[in-house]
């Protein structure tokens, strides 16, 4: 009787504000999930169901024809491999450069630290523009090469600021003790700083990986060879019917099938990031909070 009365009391003690918060959060979750669920449902629905407009959250007349078509399209898998390669190389290079720059510029003893940091921050607000950047990439011999997709954007200023702020928060006594024991700056960075910085490294790595995975604009400008197309650029060509334009003359059923194929391609392009994110979520939240303690 006592436990039941406590439960009733707890239920009655829920404030209207809490109910309102949960209601709003539920609505926001539904709004965020609906587009993705709708895309999945379209990709798994039959042509007749898509034509009738019945597809919303769940597939109607379940079928896997669109995904079978993707499996038989070699261009999609080539684009997938290119995107994975660019994402891995870009994330690795971005992390290495960001760690070295942020660690060095977080030290007060570095001469010209404020001037160098100011020059880096300047590029966050002002850039050379598309045409000068394109000319630089072309003159450096990176046009129509995969290096053009991750070398010009190797370091994000925002990621640099977050990581530098995190390094500033580390106790100086740890490095001073290591210096007294004869450790060099590289040894301190490798054996002390980096093990303590796993949350922020995972966070910045996720930022870089998502950015490279979703990017299509640089590939659109710098890449001409179809065998070097990234997945997002290949999806863009599908969405604009560059590759399925001939299917439109085969009848309305082919057009609907093309629509299902587009949705299936979107799902295939999204799933890898959805798989990676849960593994990094705990580091992601912790890293953002630690890196944002001070400005």
CSV table of C-alpha atoms in Angstrom, one decimal:
chain,number,residue,atom,x,y,z
A,1,UNK,CA,0.0,0.0,0.0
A,2,UNK,CA,2.9,2.3,0.9
A,3,UNK,CA,4.6,1.7,-2.5
A,4,UNK,CA,1.4,2.3,-4.4
A,5,UNK,CA,0.7,5.5,-2.6
A,6,UNK,CA,4.3,6.7,-3.3
A,7,UNK,CA,3.8,5.9,-7.0
A,8,UNK,CA,0.5,7.9,-7.1
A,9,UNK,CA,2.2,10.7,-5.2
A,10,UNK,CA,5.1,10.8,-7.7
A,11,UNK,CA,2.7,10.8,-10.6
A,12,UNK,CA,0.8,13.7,-9.1
A,13,UNK,CA,4.0,15.6,-8.4
A,14,UNK,CA,4.9,15.9,-12.2
A,15,UNK,CA,4.8,19.5,-13.0
A,16,UNK,CA,3.0,20.9,-16.1
A,17,UNK,CA,6.4,22.2,-17.3
A,18,UNK,CA,7.8,18.7,-17.4
A,19,UNK,CA,4.8,17.4,-19.4
A,20,UNK,CA,5.2,20.3,-21.8
A,21,UNK,CA,9.0,19.6,-22.2
A,22,UNK,CA,8.4,15.9,-23.0
A,23,UNK,CA,5.6,16.7,-25.4
A,24,UNK,CA,7.7,19.2,-27.3
A,25,UNK,CA,10.7,16.8,-27.4
A,26,UNK,CA,8.4,14.1,-28.7
A,27,UNK,CA,7.1,16.3,-31.5
A,28,UNK,CA,10.7,17.4,-32.4
A,29,UNK,CA,11.8,13.7,-32.5
A,30,UNK,CA,8.9,12.8,-34.8
A,31,UNK,CA,9.6,15.8,-37.1
A,32,UNK,CA,13.3,14.8,-37.3
A,33,UNK,CA,12.6,11.1,-37.9
A,34,UNK,CA,9.8,11.5,-40.4
A,35,UNK,CA,11.9,12.5,-43.5
A,36,UNK,CA,14.3,9.5,-43.0
A,37,UNK,CA,11.5,7.0,-42.3
A,38,UNK,CA,9.6,8.4,-45.3
A,39,UNK,CA,12.7,7.9,-47.5
A,40,UNK,CA,13.1,4.3,-46.3
A,41,UNK,CA,9.4,3.6,-46.8
A,42,UNK,CA,9.6,4.9,-50.4
A,43,UNK,CA,12.6,2.8,-51.2
A,44,UNK,CA,10.9,-0.3,-49.9
A,45,UNK,CA,7.4,0.3,-51.5
A,46,UNK,CA,6.0,-0.9,-54.7
A,47,UNK,CA,5.4,1.3,-57.8
A,48,UNK,CA,1.7,1.2,-57.4
A,49,UNK,CA,1.9,2.3,-53.7
A,50,UNK,CA,4.2,5.2,-54.6
A,51,UNK,CA,1.9,6.3,-57.5
A,52,UNK,CA,-1.2,6.2,-55.2
A,53,UNK,CA,0.6,8.4,-52.6
A,54,UNK,CA,-0.1,6.0,-49.7
A,55,UNK,CA,3.5,5.8,-48.5
A,56,UNK,CA,4.2,7.6,-45.3
A,57,UNK,CA,6.0,6.0,-42.3
A,58,UNK,CA,5.8,2.3,-43.4
A,59,UNK,CA,6.4,0.6,-46.7
A,60,UNK,CA,3.3,-0.4,-48.7
A,61,UNK,CA,3.5,-3.6,-50.7
A,62,UNK,CA,7.1,-4.4,-49.6
A,63,UNK,CA,9.7,-4.9,-52.2
A,64,UNK,CA,13.6,-4.8,-52.5
A,65,UNK,CA,13.9,-4.1,-56.3
A,66,UNK,CA,15.5,-0.7,-55.7
A,67,UNK,CA,18.3,-2.2,-53.5
A,68,UNK,CA,18.8,-5.1,-55.9
A,69,UNK,CA,19.3,-2.5,-58.6
A,70,UNK,CA,21.9,-0.7,-56.5
A,71,UNK,CA,23.8,-4.0,-55.9
A,72,UNK,CA,24.1,-4.5,-59.6
A,73,UNK,CA,25.2,-0.9,-60.3
A,74,UNK,CA,29.0,-1.0,-60.1
A,75,UNK,CA,29.2,2.8,-60.2
A,76,UNK,CA,27.6,3.2,-56.8
A,77,UNK,CA,30.1,0.9,-55.1
A,78,UNK,CA,33.0,2.6,-56.9
A,79,UNK,CA,31.7,5.9,-55.6
A,80,UNK,CA,31.3,4.4,-52.1
A,81,UNK,CA,35.0,3.3,-52.1
A,82,UNK,CA,36.2,6.7,-53.2
A,83,UNK,CA,34.1,8.4,-50.5
A,84,UNK,CA,35.4,6.0,-47.8
A,85,UNK,CA,39.0,6.7,-48.9
A,86,UNK,CA,38.6,10.5,-49.0
A,87,UNK,CA,36.8,10.4,-45.6
A,88,UNK,CA,39.6,8.3,-43.9
A,89,UNK,CA,42.4,10.3,-45.4
A,90,UNK,CA,40.8,13.7,-44.8
A,91,UNK,CA,39.9,12.8,-41.2
A,92,UNK,CA,43.4,11.5,-40.4
A,93,UNK,CA,45.2,14.5,-42.0
A,94,UNK,CA,42.7,16.9,-40.4
A,95,UNK,CA,43.2,15.4,-37.0
A,96,UNK,CA,47.0,15.4,-37.2
A,97,UNK,CA,47.2,19.0,-38.4
A,98,UNK,CA,44.6,20.2,-35.9
A,99,UNK,CA,46.2,18.5,-32.9
A,100,UNK,CA,49.7,19.9,-33.7
A,101,UNK,CA,48.4,23.4,-34.4
A,102,UNK,CA,46.1,23.5,-31.4
A,103,UNK,CA,48.7,22.1,-29.0
A,104,UNK,CA,51.4,24.5,-30.1
A,105,UNK,CA,49.2,27.6,-30.0
A,106,UNK,CA,47.7,26.7,-26.6
A,107,UNK,CA,51.1,27.4,-25.0
A,108,UNK,CA,51.8,30.9,-23.7
A,109,UNK,CA,55.5,30.5,-24.2
A,110,UNK,CA,55.2,30.3,-28.0
A,111,UNK,CA,56.4,33.5,-29.5
A,112,UNK,CA,54.0,35.1,-32.0
A,113,UNK,CA,51.2,32.9,-30.7
A,114,UNK,CA,48.5,35.6,-30.8
A,115,UNK,CA,49.5,36.8,-34.3
A,116,UNK,CA,49.4,33.3,-35.7
A,117,UNK,CA,46.1,32.6,-34.0
A,118,UNK,CA,44.7,35.8,-35.4
A,119,UNK,CA,45.8,34.9,-38.9
A,120,UNK,CA,44.0,31.5,-38.6
A,121,UNK,CA,40.8,33.1,-37.2
A,122,UNK,CA,40.9,35.6,-40.1
A,123,UNK,CA,40.3,32.8,-42.6
A,124,UNK,CA,37.2,31.8,-40.6
A,125,UNK,CA,35.4,35.0,-41.6
A,126,UNK,CA,37.1,35.9,-44.9
A,127,UNK,CA,38.1,33.5,-47.8
A,128,UNK,CA,39.6,34.0,-51.2
A,129,UNK,CA,36.5,32.8,-52.9
A,130,UNK,CA,35.7,30.0,-55.3
A,131,UNK,CA,37.6,31.2,-58.4
A,132,UNK,CA,40.9,32.0,-56.7
A,133,UNK,CA,40.7,28.7,-54.7
A,134,UNK,CA,40.0,26.8,-58.0
A,135,UNK,CA,43.0,28.5,-59.7
A,136,UNK,CA,45.3,27.6,-56.8
A,137,UNK,CA,44.1,23.9,-56.8
A,138,UNK,CA,44.6,23.8,-60.5
A,139,UNK,CA,48.1,25.3,-60.5
A,140,UNK,CA,49.1,22.9,-57.7
A,141,UNK,CA,48.2,20.0,-60.0
A,142,UNK,CA,45.4,18.7,-57.9
A,143,UNK,CA,42.6,19.2,-60.4
A,144,UNK,CA,40.7,16.0,-61.1
A,145,UNK,CA,42.6,14.3,-58.3
A,146,UNK,CA,41.3,13.0,-55.0
A,147,UNK,CA,43.8,15.2,-53.2
A,148,UNK,CA,41.7,18.2,-54.2
A,149,UNK,CA,38.9,16.9,-51.9
A,150,UNK,CA,40.8,16.9,-48.7
A,151,UNK,CA,44.0,19.0,-49.0
A,152,UNK,CA,42.4,22.4,-49.5
A,153,UNK,CA,40.0,21.8,-46.6
A,154,UNK,CA,42.5,19.9,-44.3
A,155,UNK,CA,42.0,22.1,-41.2
A,156,UNK,CA,38.7,23.5,-39.9
A,157,UNK,CA,39.2,26.7,-37.9
A,158,UNK,CA,36.2,25.9,-35.7
A,159,UNK,CA,37.7,22.5,-34.9
A,160,UNK,CA,41.0,24.1,-34.2
A,161,UNK,CA,39.4,26.5,-31.7
A,162,UNK,CA,37.6,23.8,-29.9
A,163,UNK,CA,40.7,21.6,-29.6
A,164,UNK,CA,42.9,24.5,-28.5
A,165,UNK,CA,40.4,25.5,-25.8
A,166,UNK,CA,40.5,21.9,-24.5
A,167,UNK,CA,44.3,21.8,-24.4
A,168,UNK,CA,44.4,25.0,-22.4
A,169,UNK,CA,42.2,23.4,-19.7
A,170,UNK,CA,44.8,20.6,-19.1
A,171,UNK,CA,46.8,21.1,-15.9
A,172,UNK,CA,50.2,22.6,-16.6
A,173,UNK,CA,51.6,20.7,-13.6
A,174,UNK,CA,51.5,17.4,-15.6
A,175,UNK,CA,53.7,18.8,-18.4
A,176,UNK,CA,56.0,20.5,-15.9
A,177,UNK,CA,56.5,17.2,-14.1
A,178,UNK,CA,57.2,15.5,-17.3
A,179,UNK,CA,59.8,18.2,-18.3
A,180,UNK,CA,61.6,17.6,-15.0
A,181,UNK,CA,61.7,13.9,-15.8
A,182,UNK,CA,63.4,14.8,-19.1
A,183,UNK,CA,60.5,14.3,-21.5
A,184,UNK,CA,60.5,16.2,-24.7
A,185,UNK,CA,57.5,18.1,-26.1
A,186,UNK,CA,56.7,15.3,-28.5
A,187,UNK,CA,56.8,12.7,-25.8
A,188,UNK,CA,54.5,14.8,-23.6
A,189,UNK,CA,52.1,15.2,-26.4
A,190,UNK,CA,52.1,11.5,-27.3
A,191,UNK,CA,52.2,9.9,-23.9
A,192,UNK,CA,50.3,12.4,-21.7
A,193,UNK,CA,48.2,14.9,-23.7
A,194,UNK,CA,46.7,12.6,-26.3
A,195,UNK,CA,45.6,9.9,-23.8
A,196,UNK,CA,43.8,12.6,-21.8
A,197,UNK,CA,42.3,14.0,-25.0
A,198,UNK,CA,40.4,11.0,-26.4
A,199,UNK,CA,37.0,12.6,-25.9
A,200,UNK,CA,37.9,15.8,-27.9
A,201,UNK,CA,39.8,13.8,-30.5
A,202,UNK,CA,36.8,11.5,-31.1
A,203,UNK,CA,34.5,14.6,-31.3
A,204,UNK,CA,36.7,16.5,-33.8
A,205,UNK,CA,37.2,13.3,-35.8
A,206,UNK,CA,33.5,12.8,-36.1
A,207,UNK,CA,33.1,16.4,-37.2
A,208,UNK,CA,35.7,15.9,-40.0
A,209,UNK,CA,34.3,12.5,-41.0
A,210,UNK,CA,30.7,13.8,-41.4
A,211,UNK,CA,32.0,16.8,-43.3
A,212,UNK,CA,34.0,14.8,-45.8
A,213,UNK,CA,31.3,12.1,-46.1
A,214,UNK,CA,28.5,14.6,-46.9
A,215,UNK,CA,30.6,17.0,-49.1
A,216,UNK,CA,29.7,17.1,-52.8
A,217,UNK,CA,30.5,20.7,-53.8
A,218,UNK,CA,34.3,20.3,-53.9
A,219,UNK,CA,33.9,17.1,-56.0
A,220,UNK,CA,31.5,18.9,-58.3
A,221,UNK,CA,34.1,21.6,-58.9
A,222,UNK,CA,37.3,19.7,-59.0
A,223,UNK,CA,36.5,16.2,-60.2
A,224,UNK,CA,35.7,15.4,-63.8
A,225,UNK,CA,36.5,11.7,-64.2
A,226,UNK,CA,33.3,9.6,-63.5
A,227,UNK,CA,35.5,6.9,-61.8
A,228,UNK,CA,36.5,9.4,-59.2
A,229,UNK,CA,33.0,10.6,-58.3
A,230,UNK,CA,32.2,10.5,-54.7
A,231,UNK,CA,29.1,8.9,-53.4
A,232,UNK,CA,27.3,12.2,-52.8
A,233,UNK,CA,28.2,13.5,-56.3
A,234,UNK,CA,26.9,10.2,-57.7
A,235,UNK,CA,23.7,10.6,-55.6
A,236,UNK,CA,23.3,14.1,-56.9
A,237,UNK,CA,23.5,12.9,-60.5
A,238,UNK,CA,20.8,10.3,-59.7
A,239,UNK,CA,18.6,12.9,-58.0
A,240,UNK,CA,18.8,15.2,-61.0
A,241,UNK,CA,18.1,12.2,-63.3
A,242,UNK,CA,21.4,12.5,-65.1
A,243,UNK,CA,21.8,8.8,-65.2
A,244,UNK,CA,18.1,7.9,-65.2
A,245,UNK,CA,16.9,10.3,-67.9
A,246,UNK,CA,16.6,7.5,-70.4
A,247,UNK,CA,14.3,5.6,-68.1
A,248,UNK,CA,11.7,8.4,-68.4
A,249,UNK,CA,10.9,7.3,-71.9
A,250,UNK,CA,10.2,3.8,-70.9
A,251,UNK,CA,6.9,4.6,-69.2
A,252,UNK,CA,5.5,5.8,-65.9
A,253,UNK,CA,6.4,2.6,-64.1
A,254,UNK,CA,10.1,3.2,-64.9
A,255,UNK,CA,9.9,6.7,-63.6
A,256,UNK,CA,8.5,5.5,-60.3
A,257,UNK,CA,11.2,2.8,-60.1
A,258,UNK,CA,13.8,5.5,-60.7
A,259,UNK,CA,12.3,7.5,-57.7
A,260,UNK,CA,12.5,4.4,-55.5
A,261,UNK,CA,16.1,3.9,-56.6
A,262,UNK,CA,17.0,7.5,-55.7
A,263,UNK,CA,15.5,7.0,-52.2
A,264,UNK,CA,17.4,3.7,-51.8
A,265,UNK,CA,20.7,5.5,-52.8
A,266,UNK,CA,20.0,8.1,-50.1
A,267,UNK,CA,19.5,5.4,-47.5
A,268,UNK,CA,22.8,3.6,-48.6
A,269,UNK,CA,24.6,6.9,-48.3
A,270,UNK,CA,23.3,7.7,-44.8
A,271,UNK,CA,23.6,4.3,-43.1
A,272,UNK,CA,27.5,4.3,-42.7
A,273,UNK,CA,27.4,7.5,-40.6
A,274,UNK,CA,24.4,6.2,-38.6
A,275,UNK,CA,26.4,3.1,-37.8
A,276,UNK,CA,29.5,5.1,-36.7
A,277,UNK,CA,27.8,7.7,-34.6
A,278,UNK,CA,26.5,5.5,-31.7
A,279,UNK,CA,30.1,4.3,-31.1
A,280,UNK,CA,31.3,7.9,-30.7
A,281,UNK,CA,28.3,9.4,-29.0
A,282,UNK,CA,29.6,9.2,-25.4
A,283,UNK,CA,32.9,10.9,-26.5
A,284,UNK,CA,31.0,13.4,-28.7
A,285,UNK,CA,28.9,14.8,-25.8
A,286,UNK,CA,31.8,14.8,-23.3
A,287,UNK,CA,34.3,16.3,-25.9
A,288,UNK,CA,32.0,19.2,-26.8
A,289,UNK,CA,31.3,20.1,-23.2
A,290,UNK,CA,35.0,20.0,-22.3
A,291,UNK,CA,36.1,21.9,-25.3
A,292,UNK,CA,33.6,24.7,-24.6
A,293,UNK,CA,34.4,25.6,-21.0
A,294,UNK,CA,36.2,28.8,-22.0
A,295,UNK,CA,36.2,31.0,-25.1
